[in-house]
Amino acid sequence: MRRETIAATIQHWINSGSPRRGLAIHSQIIKTGELPNANISIKLLVLHLKCDSLAYARQVFDQMPPPLSLRTTTSSAALQLLRLFAISGERPDGFTLSMALKISSSSAAAAAAAANLCKEVHAQIFRSCGGGSLDEVLCTALIDSYAKNGSLGYARSVFRESSDQNVACCTAMISGYMRRGLLREAEEVFQSARERDAVAFNAMIEGYSCRPATASRSLEVFKDMQGVGHRPTVSTFVSLIGACSVLCALEFGRQVHARLVKTEILLHVRSGSALVDMYAKCGRTDYARRTFDDMPERNVFSWSSMIDGYGKNGMAEEALELFRKMEEEDDYVVPNEVTFLAVLSACGHAGLVGEGKDIMASMERDYSVKPKVEHYACMEMPCRPNSDVWAALLGVCRLHGEVELAAVAAKEVFELNRRERPGAYVALSNTFAAAGRWGASAK
């Protein structure tokens, strides 16, 4: 079988709903004793990852030539992948190049370094395509990678130069604009798109849902999505539930929950965790706990959301009890810094100093989680509080109506980091307004 045929067949099973059927191809390759080329190796690696066969994926990885297999950081992985092709004289296909772009955009390196990496991958794509137009996969991958790395200008250039601004490219551009808060630009791309599928609608709904000023618009887009006959996905429901959390729209949140139950979508860990968070923020910890208990699978965000919900609703004992249950019963989920912040905050609000100190000590000792300034903010701090700590105090003051203390916290925030904390003005204004001090709120 020709290498091009093998690569195409593996790609078929990667894209299919039954990737495990493609594993037989790897067995055939091993039997022949012929080493796979770079394109086939990358596809085999992805195939095993899609099948959750991590041991075999690692074997494929370890058998790759040194320029790729000896990489030490994700930030250099894409360049090493391209270097492998340059050395071997092979021409990478669109799938492999898009994989390199995904590696570059998921890099933990600084944004500038990641953007430069994306440009180098872009140059390789240009050479591979002979200067011609990009296909849909590469165009979408380039736009997405540039946008995630903060290079919206380059993303916009690729989008405008695309010969076929299809729905995938438009959606990547919409997500990029939304991620940077450029709502008007995202709306223009959405309105001008020749075709709008469920993913495009989801990009708009998600972008609107995370901002208090626009969260209600995500509900309007959802109605439009239903009007044109698109079925909601897990991502749709997660974004809608997030909007309800921002708006504290309990009744609409319950409607979304009911709609989710009626669909064929099971209580996914993402949607379940979002529901727990939404109900807790709306003050209904009973609904949150019922949803939490009904979840067939829970991740660290699920546990943390429920613990945080108890703490923020003044139920510190329940938060501690659930935290202990997480430690004792769930062997697959380990508390992270968010979990510890939730339980420490609960202890701080309830004055459980001893319990808080014990948990603080266990963070680094038992879980190798180094406490940050946010964790110390819940305790007696060994360091000078920064603007994050004062902002956290301001948020708690607003919640409990502590007007005078809120003014002190806001003053400290403004002195330490006025430009980076515009939300502090809003929080202080809302605190004054809730106390009926409208004159101070207007100032």
Coordinates of C-alpha atoms in Angstrom, one line a residue:
M1 CA 0.0 0.0 0.0
R2 CA 1.4 3.4 -1.0
R3 CA 2.3 5.9 1.8
E4 CA -0.2 8.4 0.5
T5 CA -3.0 5.8 0.7
I6 CA -1.9 4.8 4.3
A7 CA -1.9 8.4 5.4
A8 CA -5.3 9.1 3.8
T9 CA -6.8 5.9 5.4
I10 CA -5.5 6.8 8.9
Q11 CA -6.9 10.3 8.4
H12 CA -10.3 8.8 7.5
W13 CA -10.5 6.9 10.8
I14 CA -9.3 10.0 12.8
N15 CA -12.2 11.9 11.4
S16 CA -14.7 9.1 11.9
G17 CA -16.8 8.3 14.9
S18 CA -15.0 4.9 15.3
P19 CA -11.2 5.7 15.4
R20 CA -10.4 2.4 17.0
R21 CA -11.0 0.6 13.7
G22 CA -8.0 2.4 12.3
L23 CA -5.6 0.8 14.8
A24 CA -5.4 -2.3 12.6
I25 CA -3.4 -0.1 10.1
H26 CA -0.7 0.4 12.7
S27 CA -0.5 -3.4 13.2
Q28 CA 0.0 -3.8 9.4
I29 CA 2.7 -1.2 9.4
I30 CA 4.6 -2.9 12.2
K31 CA 4.4 -6.3 10.4
T32 CA 6.0 -4.9 7.3
G33 CA 8.9 -3.6 9.3
E34 CA 9.0 -0.4 7.4
L35 CA 9.4 2.8 9.3
P36 CA 6.5 5.3 8.8
N37 CA 7.3 8.7 7.4
A38 CA 6.6 11.9 9.3
N39 CA 3.1 12.4 8.0
I40 CA 2.1 8.8 8.9
S41 CA 3.8 9.1 12.3
I42 CA 1.9 12.2 13.2
K43 CA -1.4 10.7 12.1
L44 CA -0.7 7.5 14.1
L45 CA 0.1 9.6 17.2
V46 CA -3.2 11.5 16.9
L47 CA -5.1 8.2 16.2
H48 CA -3.9 6.6 19.4
L49 CA -4.6 9.8 21.4
K50 CA -8.2 9.8 20.0
C51 CA -8.5 6.2 21.1
D52 CA -7.1 7.0 24.6
S53 CA -4.3 4.6 23.9
L54 CA -1.7 6.7 25.7
A55 CA 0.9 3.9 26.0
Y56 CA 0.9 3.2 22.3
A57 CA 0.8 6.9 21.5
R58 CA 4.0 7.3 23.6
Q59 CA 5.6 4.4 21.7
V60 CA 4.9 6.2 18.4
F61 CA 6.3 9.4 19.9
D62 CA 9.5 7.7 21.1
Q63 CA 10.1 6.1 17.7
M64 CA 10.0 9.4 15.9
P65 CA 13.4 10.8 14.6
P66 CA 15.3 12.9 17.2
P67 CA 14.4 16.3 15.7
L68 CA 10.8 15.7 16.8
S69 CA 11.0 13.1 19.6
L70 CA 13.6 14.9 21.7
R71 CA 11.7 18.1 22.0
T72 CA 11.6 19.4 25.6
T73 CA 9.0 22.1 25.5
T74 CA 5.7 22.6 23.7
S75 CA 6.9 26.1 22.5
S76 CA 9.5 24.5 20.2
A77 CA 7.5 21.4 19.2
A78 CA 6.0 23.0 16.0
L79 CA 9.4 24.2 14.8
Q80 CA 11.0 20.8 15.5
L81 CA 8.2 19.2 13.6
L82 CA 8.8 21.4 10.6
R83 CA 12.6 20.8 10.9
L84 CA 11.9 17.1 10.7
F85 CA 10.3 17.5 7.3
A86 CA 13.1 19.8 6.1
I87 CA 15.7 17.2 7.0
S88 CA 13.7 14.3 5.5
G89 CA 12.9 16.2 2.3
E90 CA 9.2 15.3 2.7
R91 CA 6.4 17.7 2.1
P92 CA 4.0 18.0 5.0
D93 CA 0.3 17.7 4.3
G94 CA -2.4 20.1 5.5
F95 CA -3.3 18.0 8.5
T96 CA 0.3 17.9 9.8
L97 CA 0.7 21.6 9.3
S98 CA -2.5 22.3 11.1
M99 CA -1.2 20.1 14.0
A100 CA 1.9 22.3 14.1
L101 CA -0.3 25.4 14.4
K102 CA -2.3 23.9 17.2
I103 CA 0.9 23.1 19.1
S104 CA 2.1 26.7 18.6
S105 CA -1.2 28.2 19.8
S106 CA -1.3 25.9 22.9
S107 CA 2.2 26.9 23.9
A108 CA 2.9 28.1 27.4
A109 CA 5.5 30.5 26.0
A110 CA 5.0 34.3 26.0
A111 CA 2.5 35.6 23.5
A112 CA 5.2 37.3 21.4
A113 CA 7.2 34.1 21.2
A114 CA 4.1 32.1 20.3
A115 CA 3.2 34.7 17.6
N116 CA 6.6 34.4 16.0
L117 CA 6.3 30.6 16.1
C118 CA 3.0 30.9 14.3
K119 CA 4.6 33.1 11.6
E120 CA 7.3 30.6 11.0
V121 CA 4.7 27.8 10.6
H122 CA 2.8 30.2 8.3
A123 CA 5.9 30.6 6.1
Q124 CA 6.2 26.8 5.8
I125 CA 2.6 26.6 4.8
F126 CA 3.1 29.2 2.2
R127 CA 6.1 27.3 0.7
S128 CA 4.2 24.0 0.9
C129 CA 1.2 25.5 -1.0
G130 CA 3.5 27.0 -3.6
G131 CA 2.1 30.5 -2.8
G132 CA -1.4 29.4 -3.8
S133 CA -4.6 29.8 -1.9
L134 CA -5.0 27.9 1.4
D135 CA -7.5 25.1 1.9
E136 CA -10.2 25.3 4.6
V137 CA -8.3 23.4 7.3
L138 CA -5.1 25.5 7.0
C139 CA -6.9 28.8 6.7
T140 CA -9.0 28.1 9.8
A141 CA -6.0 26.8 11.8
L142 CA -3.9 29.9 10.9
I143 CA -6.7 32.3 11.9
D144 CA -7.3 30.5 15.1
S145 CA -3.6 30.3 16.0
Y146 CA -3.0 34.0 15.3
A147 CA -6.0 35.1 17.2
K148 CA -5.1 33.0 20.3
N149 CA -1.6 34.4 20.2
G150 CA -3.0 38.0 20.2
S151 CA -2.0 38.7 16.6
L152 CA -5.5 39.7 15.4
G153 CA -4.0 41.8 12.6
Y154 CA -2.4 38.8 11.0
A155 CA -5.6 36.7 11.6
R156 CA -7.6 39.4 9.8
S157 CA -5.2 39.4 6.9
V158 CA -5.4 35.7 6.4
F159 CA -9.2 35.9 6.6
R160 CA -9.5 38.7 4.1
E161 CA -7.0 37.0 1.7
S162 CA -8.9 33.7 1.8
S163 CA -10.5 32.9 -1.5
D164 CA -13.4 31.1 0.2
Q165 CA -14.5 32.8 3.4
N166 CA -16.5 29.7 4.5
V167 CA -18.2 29.1 7.8
A168 CA -15.2 27.5 9.4
C169 CA -13.0 30.5 8.7
C170 CA -15.7 32.9 9.7
T171 CA -16.2 31.1 13.0
A172 CA -12.5 31.2 13.8
M173 CA -12.5 34.9 13.1
I174 CA -15.6 35.5 15.3
S175 CA -14.0 33.5 18.2
G176 CA -10.8 35.6 17.9
Y177 CA -12.7 38.9 18.0
M178 CA -14.9 37.7 20.9
R179 CA -11.9 36.5 22.8
R180 CA -10.4 40.1 22.6
G181 CA -13.7 41.8 23.4
L182 CA -14.1 43.2 19.9
L183 CA -17.9 42.5 19.8
R184 CA -18.7 44.8 16.9
E185 CA -16.1 43.3 14.6
A186 CA -17.4 39.8 15.5
E187 CA -20.9 40.8 14.8
E188 CA -19.9 42.1 11.4
V189 CA -18.3 38.9 10.4
F190 CA -21.3 36.9 11.7
Q191 CA -23.8 39.0 9.8
S192 CA -21.7 38.9 6.5
A193 CA -21.2 35.1 6.6
R194 CA -22.8 33.3 3.7
E195 CA -23.6 30.4 5.9
R196 CA -24.1 30.1 9.7
D197 CA -23.9 26.6 11.3
A198 CA -24.4 25.7 14.9
V199 CA -20.7 26.2 15.6
A200 CA -20.9 29.8 14.4
F201 CA -23.9 30.5 16.5
N202 CA -22.1 28.9 19.5
A203 CA -19.2 31.3 19.0
M204 CA -21.5 34.3 19.3
I205 CA -23.4 32.9 22.2
E206 CA -20.2 32.1 24.1
G207 CA -18.7 35.5 23.4
Y208 CA -21.7 37.3 24.7
S209 CA -22.3 35.0 27.7
C210 CA -19.2 35.8 29.7
R211 CA -19.8 39.6 29.9
P212 CA -22.4 41.1 32.2
A213 CA -23.2 43.9 29.7
T214 CA -23.9 41.5 26.9
A215 CA -25.0 38.2 28.6
S216 CA -28.6 38.8 27.7
R217 CA -27.8 39.0 24.0
S218 CA -26.6 35.4 24.1
L219 CA -30.1 34.4 24.9
E220 CA -31.4 36.3 21.9
V221 CA -28.8 34.6 19.6
F222 CA -29.9 31.3 21.0
K223 CA -33.5 32.0 20.0
D224 CA -32.3 32.9 16.5
M225 CA -30.3 29.7 16.4
Q226 CA -33.5 27.7 17.2
G227 CA -35.4 29.7 14.6
V228 CA -33.2 28.5 11.7
G229 CA -33.4 24.9 12.9
H230 CA -29.9 24.3 14.4
R231 CA -29.8 21.8 17.3
P232 CA -28.0 23.0 20.5
T233 CA -24.8 21.2 21.5
V234 CA -23.1 20.8 24.8
S235 CA -21.2 24.0 24.1
T236 CA -24.4 25.8 23.5
F237 CA -25.9 24.8 26.9
V238 CA -22.6 25.5 28.8
S239 CA -22.6 29.1 27.3
L240 CA -26.3 29.7 28.1
I241 CA -25.9 28.4 31.6
G242 CA -22.9 30.7 32.0
A243 CA -25.0 33.7 30.9
C244 CA -27.6 32.8 33.5
S245 CA -24.8 32.7 36.1
V246 CA -23.7 36.2 35.1
L247 CA -27.3 37.5 35.1
C248 CA -28.4 35.5 38.2
A249 CA -31.3 34.5 35.9
L250 CA -32.5 31.5 37.9
E251 CA -35.8 30.8 36.1
F252 CA -34.2 30.9 32.7
G253 CA -31.4 28.7 34.0
R254 CA -33.9 26.2 35.1
Q255 CA -35.6 26.3 31.7
V256 CA -32.2 25.6 30.1
H257 CA -31.7 22.7 32.5
A258 CA -35.1 21.3 31.6
R259 CA -34.2 21.6 27.9
L260 CA -30.9 19.9 28.5
V261 CA -32.7 17.0 30.2
K262 CA -35.1 16.6 27.3
T263 CA -32.3 16.3 24.7
E264 CA -30.3 13.2 24.0
I265 CA -27.3 14.9 25.6
L266 CA -26.4 13.3 28.9
L267 CA -25.4 15.4 31.9
H268 CA -21.9 16.1 30.5
V269 CA -19.2 17.0 33.0
R270 CA -19.0 20.5 31.4
S271 CA -22.8 21.2 31.4
G272 CA -23.2 19.6 34.9
S273 CA -20.4 21.7 36.4
A274 CA -21.8 24.9 34.8
L275 CA -25.3 24.1 36.3
V276 CA -23.8 23.6 39.7
D277 CA -22.0 27.0 39.4
M278 CA -25.1 28.7 38.1
Y279 CA -27.4 27.4 40.8
A280 CA -24.9 28.2 43.6
K281 CA -24.5 31.8 42.3
C282 CA -28.3 32.2 42.3
G283 CA -28.4 31.1 45.9
R284 CA -30.0 27.7 45.3
T285 CA -27.4 25.4 46.8
D286 CA -30.1 22.7 47.1
Y287 CA -30.5 22.6 43.3
A288 CA -26.7 22.8 42.9
R289 CA -26.1 19.8 45.2
R290 CA -28.9 17.8 43.5
T291 CA -27.3 18.4 40.1
F292 CA -23.8 17.6 41.5
D293 CA -25.0 14.3 43.0
D294 CA -26.7 13.3 39.7
M295 CA -23.6 13.8 37.6
P296 CA -22.2 10.5 36.3
E297 CA -18.7 12.0 36.2
R298 CA -17.1 14.9 38.0
N299 CA -13.9 16.8 37.5
V300 CA -12.0 19.2 39.8
F301 CA -14.1 22.1 38.5
S302 CA -17.3 20.3 39.5
W303 CA -16.1 19.8 43.1
S304 CA -14.6 23.3 43.3
S305 CA -17.8 24.9 42.1
M306 CA -19.9 23.1 44.7
I307 CA -17.5 23.8 47.5
D308 CA -17.3 27.5 46.5
G309 CA -21.1 27.6 46.2
Y310 CA -21.5 26.4 49.8
G311 CA -18.9 28.9 51.0
K312 CA -20.3 31.9 49.2
N313 CA -23.8 31.1 50.6
G314 CA -22.6 31.0 54.2
M315 CA -22.5 27.2 54.5
A316 CA -18.9 26.7 55.6
E317 CA -19.5 23.4 57.4
E318 CA -21.0 21.9 54.2
A319 CA -18.1 23.2 52.2
L320 CA -15.6 21.6 54.5
E321 CA -17.5 18.3 54.6
L322 CA -17.6 18.2 50.8
F323 CA -13.9 19.0 50.6
R324 CA -13.2 16.1 53.0
K325 CA -15.4 13.8 50.9
M326 CA -13.4 14.8 47.8
E327 CA -10.2 13.9 49.5
E328 CA -11.4 10.6 50.7
E329 CA -13.7 9.3 48.0
D330 CA -12.5 10.5 44.6
D331 CA -9.2 8.9 43.7
Y332 CA -9.2 10.4 40.2
V333 CA -9.6 14.1 41.1
V334 CA -7.0 16.0 43.0
P335 CA -7.7 19.4 44.6
N336 CA -6.1 22.3 42.7
E337 CA -5.4 25.9 43.7
V338 CA -9.0 26.9 42.8
T339 CA -10.4 24.2 45.1
F340 CA -8.2 25.3 48.0
L341 CA -9.2 29.0 47.4
A342 CA -12.8 28.0 47.6
V343 CA -12.5 26.0 50.9
L344 CA -10.2 28.6 52.5
S345 CA -12.6 31.4 51.5
A346 CA -15.4 29.4 53.2
C347 CA -13.3 29.0 56.3
G348 CA -12.4 32.7 56.3
H349 CA -16.0 33.9 56.0
A350 CA -17.1 31.6 58.9
G351 CA -14.2 32.3 61.2
L352 CA -12.9 28.7 61.1
V353 CA -9.3 29.7 61.7
G354 CA -8.0 26.4 62.9
E355 CA -9.5 24.4 60.0
G356 CA -8.2 27.0 57.5
K357 CA -4.7 26.8 58.9
D358 CA -4.8 23.0 58.6
I359 CA -5.9 23.1 55.0
M360 CA -3.3 25.8 54.2
A361 CA -0.6 23.6 55.6
S362 CA -1.8 20.6 53.6
M363 CA -1.7 22.4 50.2
E364 CA 2.1 22.2 49.7
R365 CA 2.7 19.3 52.0
D366 CA 0.2 16.8 50.6
Y367 CA -0.6 18.2 47.1
S368 CA 2.4 20.2 46.1
V369 CA 0.2 23.2 45.5
K370 CA 2.1 26.4 46.4
P371 CA -0.1 29.0 48.1
K372 CA -0.6 32.2 46.2
V373 CA -1.5 35.7 47.4
E374 CA -5.2 34.9 46.9
H375 CA -4.9 32.0 49.4
Y376 CA -3.0 34.2 51.9
A377 CA -5.8 36.7 51.6
C378 CA -8.1 34.2 53.3
M379 CA -5.6 34.0 56.2
E380 CA -3.2 36.2 58.1
M381 CA -0.8 37.3 55.4
P382 CA 3.0 37.1 55.7
C383 CA 3.3 39.5 52.8
R384 CA 2.0 43.0 51.9
P385 CA -1.4 42.7 50.2
N386 CA -1.5 43.6 46.5
S387 CA -4.4 44.9 44.4
D388 CA -5.8 41.4 43.9
V389 CA -6.2 41.0 47.7
W390 CA -7.9 44.4 48.1
A391 CA -10.1 43.7 45.1
A392 CA -11.2 40.4 46.7
L393 CA -12.0 42.2 49.9
L394 CA -14.0 44.8 47.9
G395 CA -16.0 42.0 46.3
V396 CA -16.8 40.5 49.7
C397 CA -17.8 43.9 51.1
R398 CA -20.2 44.4 48.2
L399 CA -21.8 41.0 48.9
H400 CA -22.3 41.7 52.6
G401 CA -23.1 45.4 52.4
E402 CA -20.0 46.6 54.3
V403 CA -20.0 50.1 52.8
E404 CA -17.3 51.7 54.8
L405 CA -14.8 48.8 54.5
A406 CA -15.6 48.7 50.8
A407 CA -14.5 52.3 50.5
V408 CA -11.2 51.5 52.2
A409 CA -10.6 48.5 50.0
A410 CA -11.4 50.5 46.9
K411 CA -9.0 53.3 47.9
E412 CA -6.2 50.8 48.3
V413 CA -7.0 49.2 44.9
F414 CA -6.9 52.6 43.2
E415 CA -3.6 53.6 44.8
L416 CA -1.9 50.3 43.8
N417 CA -3.3 49.6 40.3
R418 CA -5.9 52.1 39.1
R419 CA -5.4 51.5 35.4
E420 CA -5.7 47.7 35.6
R421 CA -8.8 47.7 37.9
P422 CA -11.7 49.6 36.2
G423 CA -14.1 47.0 37.7
A424 CA -13.3 48.4 41.2
Y425 CA -15.2 51.6 40.4
V426 CA -18.2 49.5 39.4
A427 CA -18.0 47.3 42.5
L428 CA -17.8 50.4 44.8
S429 CA -20.6 52.1 43.0
N430 CA -22.8 49.0 43.3
T431 CA -22.0 48.8 47.0
F432 CA -23.1 52.4 47.6
A433 CA -26.2 51.9 45.4
A434 CA -27.3 48.8 47.3
A435 CA -27.0 50.8 50.6
G436 CA -29.2 53.5 49.1
R437 CA -26.3 56.1 48.9
W438 CA -27.1 57.2 45.4
G439 CA -25.0 60.4 45.5
A440 CA -21.9 58.4 46.4
S441 CA -22.8 55.8 43.8
A442 CA -23.0 58.5 41.1
K443 CA -19.6 59.9 42.0

